[in-house]
């Protein structure tokens, strides 16, 4: 009975999706461990014991508490690492949702970095420009968050409009809007008075929102993870992820968006406004990326370096592997976003506690992304069914030796019409 239940569970499509993602994760970690071992064997500064320390940090670095007086790695509950992991996971969850929602509607939102940047600019300007002496900081926080979401939505709608009205590939439009956003944000902050002039060595940075008294409340998480950057933003991200799951799977709007993604022309034939839904899908994706930026910068413990033309924010692109690994499921994005943030912390642990550098984790992420892109192939391999054995044919063989059935008597031709009609009715019922 238990074997049949396990077999039935294994045959479910959802189980195969989870297994394909887990295979990608395990394979990435194994490749990272092998890379650490090879580097350790061929580097004179790293002994075999140092390589072993690196491998252990790859798999369980989030629980490393440092080294003792003898230089041995110590393990346990690391509140700072776990709290920082949740803090870094917040924007990853939001950009992952941004990419996942667009994927669900047949669009590839590679414009999350630009949407993230525009939201960063608007969020910081609103949070720093409204005087907290006249307006409650809670109201300023809400206004800045909503402004960041709205600006991301508007910036995301641009590729959607180009796609819907001109049928230009959204990837090309997103790439262009990314770099327009990078230079626009740089120029706007360059001419603004939000640059940190109090600390003269940080004139290229924008004030933290705490300069105006605005910061995301901790909601008790600082008691669980003392000394870390965690705040209530992670809870907001989880609530938004659940809301997006409900929107995409339990509402008429979500059905229409997915129908346009499955087949735009068939959706139009069914009466669904495909152009409107394409623009709306990209706007929602942009709003989610913008929410990630708003939650990150409104934390109050981060400061923004405004010379963004040098590079687009990596968190925008990292939303792609988060969505791929989650197979575009909004609930799964929560866990894959936390996993990617954990790899980020592991990279820092490698740098701080061993002779390795944090870029080993980039190897792990690249392998995971590569395999998650082939998740469909992995699911097909898991779903491969065995060919029928020869005994099936042998079982059917005696039927040929059996006496042939008597030929039916000829039926009159007149009832043929009613029979056909009955068949049609039965087909309609089916």
PDB file of C-alpha atoms in Angstrom, residues 115-388:
ATOM      1  CA  UNK A 115      12.550  48.847 -13.116  1.00  0.00           C
ATOM      2  CA  UNK A 116      14.483  48.277  -9.890  1.00  0.00           C
ATOM      3  CA  UNK A 117      16.650  51.351 -10.529  1.00  0.00           C
ATOM      4  CA  UNK A 118      13.779  53.694 -11.346  1.00  0.00           C
ATOM      5  CA  UNK A 119      11.946  52.544  -8.236  1.00  0.00           C
ATOM      6  CA  UNK A 120      15.109  53.105  -6.192  1.00  0.00           C
ATOM      7  CA  UNK A 121      15.295  56.699  -7.362  1.00  0.00           C
ATOM      8  CA  UNK A 122      11.622  57.482  -6.749  1.00  0.00           C
ATOM      9  CA  UNK A 123      11.510  55.667  -3.402  1.00  0.00           C
ATOM     10  CA  UNK A 124      14.551  57.464  -2.016  1.00  0.00           C
ATOM     11  CA  UNK A 125      13.454  60.865  -3.287  1.00  0.00           C
ATOM     12  CA  UNK A 126       9.995  60.529  -1.726  1.00  0.00           C
ATOM     13  CA  UNK A 127      11.362  59.117   1.541  1.00  0.00           C
ATOM     14  CA  UNK A 128      13.936  61.902   1.875  1.00  0.00           C
ATOM     15  CA  UNK A 129      11.998  64.884   0.527  1.00  0.00           C
ATOM     16  CA  UNK A 130       8.898  64.766   2.750  1.00  0.00           C
ATOM     17  CA  UNK A 131       9.872  66.271   6.126  1.00  0.00           C
ATOM     18  CA  UNK A 132       9.292  63.811   8.951  1.00  0.00           C
ATOM     19  CA  UNK A 133       8.757  66.751  11.287  1.00  0.00           C
ATOM     20  CA  UNK A 134       5.488  67.526   9.494  1.00  0.00           C
ATOM     21  CA  UNK A 135       4.332  64.059   8.337  1.00  0.00           C
ATOM     22  CA  UNK A 136       4.396  60.844  10.385  1.00  0.00           C
ATOM     23  CA  UNK A 137       7.216  58.537   9.313  1.00  0.00           C
ATOM     24  CA  UNK A 138       4.757  55.668   8.839  1.00  0.00           C
ATOM     25  CA  UNK A 139       2.848  57.703   6.260  1.00  0.00           C
ATOM     26  CA  UNK A 140       6.105  58.661   4.521  1.00  0.00           C
ATOM     27  CA  UNK A 141       7.114  54.974   4.394  1.00  0.00           C
ATOM     28  CA  UNK A 142       3.816  53.955   2.796  1.00  0.00           C
ATOM     29  CA  UNK A 143       3.945  56.823   0.280  1.00  0.00           C
ATOM     30  CA  UNK A 144       7.543  55.997  -0.663  1.00  0.00           C
ATOM     31  CA  UNK A 145       6.729  52.292  -1.042  1.00  0.00           C
ATOM     32  CA  UNK A 146       3.673  52.929  -3.207  1.00  0.00           C
ATOM     33  CA  UNK A 147       5.587  55.488  -5.292  1.00  0.00           C
ATOM     34  CA  UNK A 148       8.355  52.935  -5.874  1.00  0.00           C
ATOM     35  CA  UNK A 149       5.841  50.299  -6.962  1.00  0.00           C
ATOM     36  CA  UNK A 150       4.058  52.736  -9.276  1.00  0.00           C
ATOM     37  CA  UNK A 151       7.275  53.957 -10.901  1.00  0.00           C
ATOM     38  CA  UNK A 152       8.376  50.358 -11.493  1.00  0.00           C
ATOM     39  CA  UNK A 153       4.978  49.589 -13.026  1.00  0.00           C
ATOM     40  CA  UNK A 154       5.183  52.570 -15.381  1.00  0.00           C
ATOM     41  CA  UNK A 155       8.721  51.658 -16.442  1.00  0.00           C
ATOM     42  CA  UNK A 156       7.696  48.047 -16.973  1.00  0.00           C
ATOM     43  CA  UNK A 157       4.688  49.094 -19.042  1.00  0.00           C
ATOM     44  CA  UNK A 158       6.961  50.683 -21.667  1.00  0.00           C
ATOM     45  CA  UNK A 159       8.244  47.353 -23.096  1.00  0.00           C
ATOM     46  CA  UNK A 160       4.693  46.046 -22.786  1.00  0.00           C
ATOM     47  CA  UNK A 161       3.343  48.866 -24.934  1.00  0.00           C
ATOM     48  CA  UNK A 162       6.104  48.379 -27.495  1.00  0.00           C
ATOM     49  CA  UNK A 163       5.314  44.656 -27.612  1.00  0.00           C
ATOM     50  CA  UNK A 164       1.533  45.076 -27.796  1.00  0.00           C
ATOM     51  CA  UNK A 165       1.356  47.944 -30.283  1.00  0.00           C
ATOM     52  CA  UNK A 166       4.454  47.450 -32.450  1.00  0.00           C
ATOM     53  CA  UNK A 167       5.091  43.720 -31.916  1.00  0.00           C
ATOM     54  CA  UNK A 168       8.742  44.445 -31.027  1.00  0.00           C
ATOM     55  CA  UNK A 169      10.375  41.755 -28.923  1.00  0.00           C
ATOM     56  CA  UNK A 170      10.128  42.631 -25.235  1.00  0.00           C
ATOM     57  CA  UNK A 171      13.701  41.492 -24.587  1.00  0.00           C
ATOM     58  CA  UNK A 172      15.104  44.181 -26.893  1.00  0.00           C
ATOM     59  CA  UNK A 173      12.805  46.809 -25.410  1.00  0.00           C
ATOM     60  CA  UNK A 174      13.764  45.795 -21.857  1.00  0.00           C
ATOM     61  CA  UNK A 175      17.489  45.995 -22.599  1.00  0.00           C
ATOM     62  CA  UNK A 176      17.078  49.514 -23.931  1.00  0.00           C
ATOM     63  CA  UNK A 177      14.954  50.645 -20.987  1.00  0.00           C
ATOM     64  CA  UNK A 178      17.520  49.140 -18.594  1.00  0.00           C
ATOM     65  CA  UNK A 179      20.312  51.389 -19.807  1.00  0.00           C
ATOM     66  CA  UNK A 180      18.032  54.399 -20.175  1.00  0.00           C
ATOM     67  CA  UNK A 181      17.071  53.900 -16.522  1.00  0.00           C
ATOM     68  CA  UNK A 182      20.715  53.561 -15.440  1.00  0.00           C
ATOM     69  CA  UNK A 183      21.725  56.854 -17.021  1.00  0.00           C
ATOM     70  CA  UNK A 184      18.506  58.629 -16.045  1.00  0.00           C
ATOM     71  CA  UNK A 185      18.931  57.692 -12.389  1.00  0.00           C
ATOM     72  CA  UNK A 186      22.581  58.736 -12.438  1.00  0.00           C
ATOM     73  CA  UNK A 187      21.746  62.109 -13.974  1.00  0.00           C
ATOM     74  CA  UNK A 188      18.818  62.772 -11.631  1.00  0.00           C
ATOM     75  CA  UNK A 189      20.851  62.070  -8.508  1.00  0.00           C
ATOM     76  CA  UNK A 190      23.806  64.004  -9.903  1.00  0.00           C
ATOM     77  CA  UNK A 191      21.745  67.196 -10.073  1.00  0.00           C
ATOM     78  CA  UNK A 192      19.854  66.546  -6.832  1.00  0.00           C
ATOM     79  CA  UNK A 193      20.634  67.514  -3.259  1.00  0.00           C
ATOM     80  CA  UNK A 194      20.151  63.995  -1.878  1.00  0.00           C
ATOM     81  CA  UNK A 195      23.860  63.178  -2.027  1.00  0.00           C
ATOM     82  CA  UNK A 196      25.476  62.466   1.317  1.00  0.00           C
ATOM     83  CA  UNK A 197      27.325  65.698   2.017  1.00  0.00           C
ATOM     84  CA  UNK A 198      27.524  65.113   5.781  1.00  0.00           C
ATOM     85  CA  UNK A 199      30.180  62.433   5.381  1.00  0.00           C
ATOM     86  CA  UNK A 200      32.483  64.106   2.867  1.00  0.00           C
ATOM     87  CA  UNK A 201      34.076  60.783   1.876  1.00  0.00           C
ATOM     88  CA  UNK A 202      30.683  59.511   0.726  1.00  0.00           C
ATOM     89  CA  UNK A 203      29.604  62.292  -1.620  1.00  0.00           C
ATOM     90  CA  UNK A 204      28.842  59.664  -4.281  1.00  0.00           C
ATOM     91  CA  UNK A 205      26.240  58.064  -2.019  1.00  0.00           C
ATOM     92  CA  UNK A 206      22.638  58.976  -1.327  1.00  0.00           C
ATOM     93  CA  UNK A 207      21.529  59.501   2.258  1.00  0.00           C
ATOM     94  CA  UNK A 208      20.045  56.536   4.075  1.00  0.00           C
ATOM     95  CA  UNK A 209      16.318  56.909   4.662  1.00  0.00           C
ATOM     96  CA  UNK A 210      17.034  57.045   8.399  1.00  0.00           C
ATOM     97  CA  UNK A 211      18.464  60.519   7.691  1.00  0.00           C
ATOM     98  CA  UNK A 212      14.797  61.530   7.572  1.00  0.00           C
ATOM     99  CA  UNK A 213      13.769  59.064  10.289  1.00  0.00           C
ATOM    100  CA  UNK A 214      12.163  56.644   7.805  1.00  0.00           C
ATOM    101  CA  UNK A 215      12.904  52.941   8.210  1.00  0.00           C
ATOM    102  CA  UNK A 216      11.030  49.648   7.845  1.00  0.00           C
ATOM    103  CA  UNK A 217       9.893  48.408  11.277  1.00  0.00           C
ATOM    104  CA  UNK A 218      11.573  45.261  12.617  1.00  0.00           C
ATOM    105  CA  UNK A 219       8.268  43.679  13.738  1.00  0.00           C
ATOM    106  CA  UNK A 220      10.066  41.659  16.383  1.00  0.00           C
ATOM    107  CA  UNK A 221      12.470  39.958  13.999  1.00  0.00           C
ATOM    108  CA  UNK A 222      15.415  41.768  15.568  1.00  0.00           C
ATOM    109  CA  UNK A 223      14.742  39.795  18.767  1.00  0.00           C
ATOM    110  CA  UNK A 224      15.005  36.503  16.857  1.00  0.00           C
ATOM    111  CA  UNK A 225      18.003  37.573  14.763  1.00  0.00           C
ATOM    112  CA  UNK A 226      19.865  40.134  16.887  1.00  0.00           C
ATOM    113  CA  UNK A 227      22.630  42.076  15.196  1.00  0.00           C
ATOM    114  CA  UNK A 228      21.361  41.404  11.659  1.00  0.00           C
ATOM    115  CA  UNK A 229      19.782  43.681   9.041  1.00  0.00           C
ATOM    116  CA  UNK A 230      16.488  41.783   8.913  1.00  0.00           C
ATOM    117  CA  UNK A 231      13.237  43.752   9.118  1.00  0.00           C
ATOM    118  CA  UNK A 232       9.562  43.429   8.289  1.00  0.00           C
ATOM    119  CA  UNK A 233      10.264  43.682   4.570  1.00  0.00           C
ATOM    120  CA  UNK A 234      10.633  39.896   4.299  1.00  0.00           C
ATOM    121  CA  UNK A 235       7.103  39.472   5.671  1.00  0.00           C
ATOM    122  CA  UNK A 236       5.769  41.981   3.142  1.00  0.00           C
ATOM    123  CA  UNK A 237       7.507  40.058   0.340  1.00  0.00           C
ATOM    124  CA  UNK A 238       5.968  36.763   1.490  1.00  0.00           C
ATOM    125  CA  UNK A 239       2.478  38.310   1.625  1.00  0.00           C
ATOM    126  CA  UNK A 240       2.922  39.731  -1.892  1.00  0.00           C
ATOM    127  CA  UNK A 241       4.076  36.322  -3.178  1.00  0.00           C
ATOM    128  CA  UNK A 242       0.962  34.653  -1.739  1.00  0.00           C
ATOM    129  CA  UNK A 243      -1.209  37.401  -3.247  1.00  0.00           C
ATOM    130  CA  UNK A 244       0.380  36.843  -6.663  1.00  0.00           C
ATOM    131  CA  UNK A 245      -0.293  33.106  -6.405  1.00  0.00           C
ATOM    132  CA  UNK A 246      -3.956  33.822  -5.697  1.00  0.00           C
ATOM    133  CA  UNK A 247      -4.114  36.382  -8.511  1.00  0.00           C
ATOM    134  CA  UNK A 248      -2.572  34.081 -11.118  1.00  0.00           C
ATOM    135  CA  UNK A 249      -4.390  30.882 -10.148  1.00  0.00           C
ATOM    136  CA  UNK A 250      -7.689  31.854  -8.552  1.00  0.00           C
ATOM    137  CA  UNK A 251      -8.929  34.918 -10.442  1.00  0.00           C
ATOM    138  CA  UNK A 252     -10.347  35.680 -13.868  1.00  0.00           C
ATOM    139  CA  UNK A 253      -7.601  38.225 -14.525  1.00  0.00           C
ATOM    140  CA  UNK A 254      -4.926  35.622 -13.843  1.00  0.00           C
ATOM    141  CA  UNK A 255      -6.648  33.197 -16.208  1.00  0.00           C
ATOM    142  CA  UNK A 256      -6.755  35.818 -18.948  1.00  0.00           C
ATOM    143  CA  UNK A 257      -3.081  36.700 -18.452  1.00  0.00           C
ATOM    144  CA  UNK A 258      -2.040  33.049 -18.681  1.00  0.00           C
ATOM    145  CA  UNK A 259      -4.314  32.487 -21.675  1.00  0.00           C
ATOM    146  CA  UNK A 260      -2.566  35.311 -23.529  1.00  0.00           C
ATOM    147  CA  UNK A 261       0.763  33.750 -22.635  1.00  0.00           C
ATOM    148  CA  UNK A 262      -0.302  30.314 -23.882  1.00  0.00           C
ATOM    149  CA  UNK A 263      -1.635  31.575 -27.211  1.00  0.00           C
ATOM    150  CA  UNK A 264      -2.178  35.243 -27.843  1.00  0.00           C
ATOM    151  CA  UNK A 265      -4.217  34.736 -31.025  1.00  0.00           C
ATOM    152  CA  UNK A 266      -6.472  32.068 -29.519  1.00  0.00           C
ATOM    153  CA  UNK A 267      -7.062  34.307 -26.501  1.00  0.00           C
ATOM    154  CA  UNK A 268      -8.054  37.172 -28.789  1.00  0.00           C
ATOM    155  CA  UNK A 269     -10.449  34.841 -30.652  1.00  0.00           C
ATOM    156  CA  UNK A 270     -12.013  33.924 -27.304  1.00  0.00           C
ATOM    157  CA  UNK A 271     -12.710  37.595 -26.602  1.00  0.00           C
ATOM    158  CA  UNK A 272      -9.745  38.324 -24.320  1.00  0.00           C
ATOM    159  CA  UNK A 273      -8.094  41.710 -24.882  1.00  0.00           C
ATOM    160  CA  UNK A 274      -4.580  40.485 -25.579  1.00  0.00           C
ATOM    161  CA  UNK A 275      -2.915  43.870 -26.048  1.00  0.00           C
ATOM    162  CA  UNK A 276      -4.259  45.202 -22.778  1.00  0.00           C
ATOM    163  CA  UNK A 277      -3.135  42.063 -20.941  1.00  0.00           C
ATOM    164  CA  UNK A 278       0.383  42.217 -22.385  1.00  0.00           C
ATOM    165  CA  UNK A 279       0.793  45.783 -21.119  1.00  0.00           C
ATOM    166  CA  UNK A 280      -0.823  44.885 -17.799  1.00  0.00           C
ATOM    167  CA  UNK A 281       1.438  41.858 -17.357  1.00  0.00           C
ATOM    168  CA  UNK A 282       4.597  43.911 -17.845  1.00  0.00           C
ATOM    169  CA  UNK A 283       3.230  46.635 -15.570  1.00  0.00           C
ATOM    170  CA  UNK A 284       2.607  44.094 -12.807  1.00  0.00           C
ATOM    171  CA  UNK A 285       6.092  42.668 -13.334  1.00  0.00           C
ATOM    172  CA  UNK A 286       7.566  46.169 -13.115  1.00  0.00           C
ATOM    173  CA  UNK A 287       5.602  46.922  -9.955  1.00  0.00           C
ATOM    174  CA  UNK A 288       6.960  43.769  -8.305  1.00  0.00           C
ATOM    175  CA  UNK A 289      10.553  44.652  -9.205  1.00  0.00           C
ATOM    176  CA  UNK A 290       9.890  48.177  -7.951  1.00  0.00           C
ATOM    177  CA  UNK A 291       8.525  46.792  -4.688  1.00  0.00           C
ATOM    178  CA  UNK A 292      11.775  44.866  -4.238  1.00  0.00           C
ATOM    179  CA  UNK A 293      13.811  48.054  -4.582  1.00  0.00           C
ATOM    180  CA  UNK A 294      11.505  49.955  -2.247  1.00  0.00           C
ATOM    181  CA  UNK A 295      11.695  47.280   0.454  1.00  0.00           C
ATOM    182  CA  UNK A 296      15.471  47.124   0.200  1.00  0.00           C
ATOM    183  CA  UNK A 297      16.231  50.839   0.345  1.00  0.00           C
ATOM    184  CA  UNK A 298      13.506  51.701   2.869  1.00  0.00           C
ATOM    185  CA  UNK A 299      15.184  49.371   5.352  1.00  0.00           C
ATOM    186  CA  UNK A 300      17.138  52.380   6.591  1.00  0.00           C
ATOM    187  CA  UNK A 301      20.442  50.535   6.901  1.00  0.00           C
ATOM    188  CA  UNK A 302      21.585  50.747   3.279  1.00  0.00           C
ATOM    189  CA  UNK A 303      22.879  53.651   1.221  1.00  0.00           C
ATOM    190  CA  UNK A 304      22.680  53.929  -2.548  1.00  0.00           C
ATOM    191  CA  UNK A 305      25.700  54.589  -4.761  1.00  0.00           C
ATOM    192  CA  UNK A 306      24.246  56.730  -7.523  1.00  0.00           C
ATOM    193  CA  UNK A 307      26.879  56.186 -10.256  1.00  0.00           C
ATOM    194  CA  UNK A 308      24.845  53.293 -11.612  1.00  0.00           C
ATOM    195  CA  UNK A 309      25.948  53.732 -15.227  1.00  0.00           C
ATOM    196  CA  UNK A 310      28.947  51.563 -14.408  1.00  0.00           C
ATOM    197  CA  UNK A 311      26.777  48.462 -13.907  1.00  0.00           C
ATOM    198  CA  UNK A 312      23.142  47.458 -13.658  1.00  0.00           C
ATOM    199  CA  UNK A 313      22.045  46.052 -10.279  1.00  0.00           C
ATOM    200  CA  UNK A 314      22.750  42.329 -10.091  1.00  0.00           C
ATOM    201  CA  UNK A 315      19.615  41.724  -8.036  1.00  0.00           C
ATOM    202  CA  UNK A 316      17.515  42.476 -11.106  1.00  0.00           C
ATOM    203  CA  UNK A 317      19.218  39.780 -13.149  1.00  0.00           C
ATOM    204  CA  UNK A 318      19.324  37.332 -10.231  1.00  0.00           C
ATOM    205  CA  UNK A 319      15.547  37.299 -10.304  1.00  0.00           C
ATOM    206  CA  UNK A 320      15.837  35.188 -13.468  1.00  0.00           C
ATOM    207  CA  UNK A 321      17.471  32.133 -11.796  1.00  0.00           C
ATOM    208  CA  UNK A 322      15.119  32.570  -8.823  1.00  0.00           C
ATOM    209  CA  UNK A 323      12.115  32.295 -11.156  1.00  0.00           C
ATOM    210  CA  UNK A 324      13.624  29.471 -13.217  1.00  0.00           C
ATOM    211  CA  UNK A 325      14.472  27.422 -10.155  1.00  0.00           C
ATOM    212  CA  UNK A 326      10.953  27.983  -8.793  1.00  0.00           C
ATOM    213  CA  UNK A 327       9.441  26.966 -12.147  1.00  0.00           C
ATOM    214  CA  UNK A 328       7.582  30.301 -12.096  1.00  0.00           C
ATOM    215  CA  UNK A 329       5.503  29.308  -9.070  1.00  0.00           C
ATOM    216  CA  UNK A 330       5.000  32.384  -6.833  1.00  0.00           C
ATOM    217  CA  UNK A 331       5.044  30.318  -3.626  1.00  0.00           C
ATOM    218  CA  UNK A 332       8.195  28.452  -4.667  1.00  0.00           C
ATOM    219  CA  UNK A 333       9.859  31.800  -5.440  1.00  0.00           C
ATOM    220  CA  UNK A 334       9.889  32.495  -1.678  1.00  0.00           C
ATOM    221  CA  UNK A 335      12.107  29.458  -1.059  1.00  0.00           C
ATOM    222  CA  UNK A 336      14.351  29.860  -4.100  1.00  0.00           C
ATOM    223  CA  UNK A 337      14.880  33.523  -3.247  1.00  0.00           C
ATOM    224  CA  UNK A 338      15.956  32.540   0.276  1.00  0.00           C
ATOM    225  CA  UNK A 339      18.227  29.842  -1.184  1.00  0.00           C
ATOM    226  CA  UNK A 340      19.947  32.318  -3.504  1.00  0.00           C
ATOM    227  CA  UNK A 341      20.406  34.724  -0.605  1.00  0.00           C
ATOM    228  CA  UNK A 342      21.918  31.873   1.400  1.00  0.00           C
ATOM    229  CA  UNK A 343      24.481  31.324  -1.372  1.00  0.00           C
ATOM    230  CA  UNK A 344      25.334  35.017  -1.109  1.00  0.00           C
ATOM    231  CA  UNK A 345      26.016  34.652   2.612  1.00  0.00           C
ATOM    232  CA  UNK A 346      27.994  31.464   1.962  1.00  0.00           C
ATOM    233  CA  UNK A 347      30.201  33.400  -0.447  1.00  0.00           C
ATOM    234  CA  UNK A 348      30.947  35.953   2.245  1.00  0.00           C
ATOM    235  CA  UNK A 349      31.709  33.153   4.709  1.00  0.00           C
ATOM    236  CA  UNK A 350      34.178  31.649   2.238  1.00  0.00           C
ATOM    237  CA  UNK A 351      35.938  34.988   1.946  1.00  0.00           C
ATOM    238  CA  UNK A 352      36.030  35.661   5.694  1.00  0.00           C
ATOM    239  CA  UNK A 353      36.869  32.198   7.013  1.00  0.00           C
ATOM    240  CA  UNK A 354      38.990  30.580   4.283  1.00  0.00           C
ATOM    241  CA  UNK A 355      41.545  31.484   1.632  1.00  0.00           C
ATOM    242  CA  UNK A 356      38.877  31.186  -1.078  1.00  0.00           C
ATOM    243  CA  UNK A 357      36.940  34.079  -2.564  1.00  0.00           C
ATOM    244  CA  UNK A 358      33.203  34.515  -2.812  1.00  0.00           C
ATOM    245  CA  UNK A 359      33.139  33.973  -6.583  1.00  0.00           C
ATOM    246  CA  UNK A 360      33.021  30.217  -6.048  1.00  0.00           C
ATOM    247  CA  UNK A 361      29.332  30.723  -5.295  1.00  0.00           C
ATOM    248  CA  UNK A 362      28.925  32.286  -8.750  1.00  0.00           C
ATOM    249  CA  UNK A 363      29.993  28.934 -10.180  1.00  0.00           C
ATOM    250  CA  UNK A 364      27.307  27.225  -8.126  1.00  0.00           C
ATOM    251  CA  UNK A 365      24.643  29.702  -9.223  1.00  0.00           C
ATOM    252  CA  UNK A 366      25.657  29.402 -12.888  1.00  0.00           C
ATOM    253  CA  UNK A 367      25.381  25.603 -12.776  1.00  0.00           C
ATOM    254  CA  UNK A 368      22.001  25.817 -11.046  1.00  0.00           C
ATOM    255  CA  UNK A 369      20.765  28.311 -13.644  1.00  0.00           C
ATOM    256  CA  UNK A 370      22.077  26.141 -16.472  1.00  0.00           C
ATOM    257  CA  UNK A 371      20.319  23.054 -15.152  1.00  0.00           C
ATOM    258  CA  UNK A 372      17.126  24.870 -14.186  1.00  0.00           C
ATOM    259  CA  UNK A 373      16.876  26.056 -17.787  1.00  0.00           C
ATOM    260  CA  UNK A 374      16.771  22.360 -18.697  1.00  0.00           C
ATOM    261  CA  UNK A 375      14.227  21.562 -16.005  1.00  0.00           C
ATOM    262  CA  UNK A 376      11.726  20.409 -18.643  1.00  0.00           C
ATOM    263  CA  UNK A 377      14.253  17.897 -19.972  1.00  0.00           C
ATOM    264  CA  UNK A 378      14.913  16.688 -16.433  1.00  0.00           C
ATOM    265  CA  UNK A 379      11.166  16.233 -15.853  1.00  0.00           C
ATOM    266  CA  UNK A 380      10.898  14.278 -19.101  1.00  0.00           C
ATOM    267  CA  UNK A 381      13.692  11.995 -17.949  1.00  0.00           C
ATOM    268  CA  UNK A 382      11.912  11.447 -14.647  1.00  0.00           C
ATOM    269  CA  UNK A 383       8.638  10.773 -16.489  1.00  0.00           C
ATOM    270  CA  UNK A 384      10.114   8.316 -18.946  1.00  0.00           C
ATOM    271  CA  UNK A 385       7.956   5.195 -18.868  1.00  0.00           C
ATOM    272  CA  UNK A 386       9.200   1.677 -19.459  1.00  0.00           C
ATOM    273  CA  UNK A 387       8.228  -0.089 -22.676  1.00  0.00           C
ATOM    274  CA  UNK A 388       5.651  -2.887 -22.328  1.00  0.00           C
TER     275      UNK A 388
END
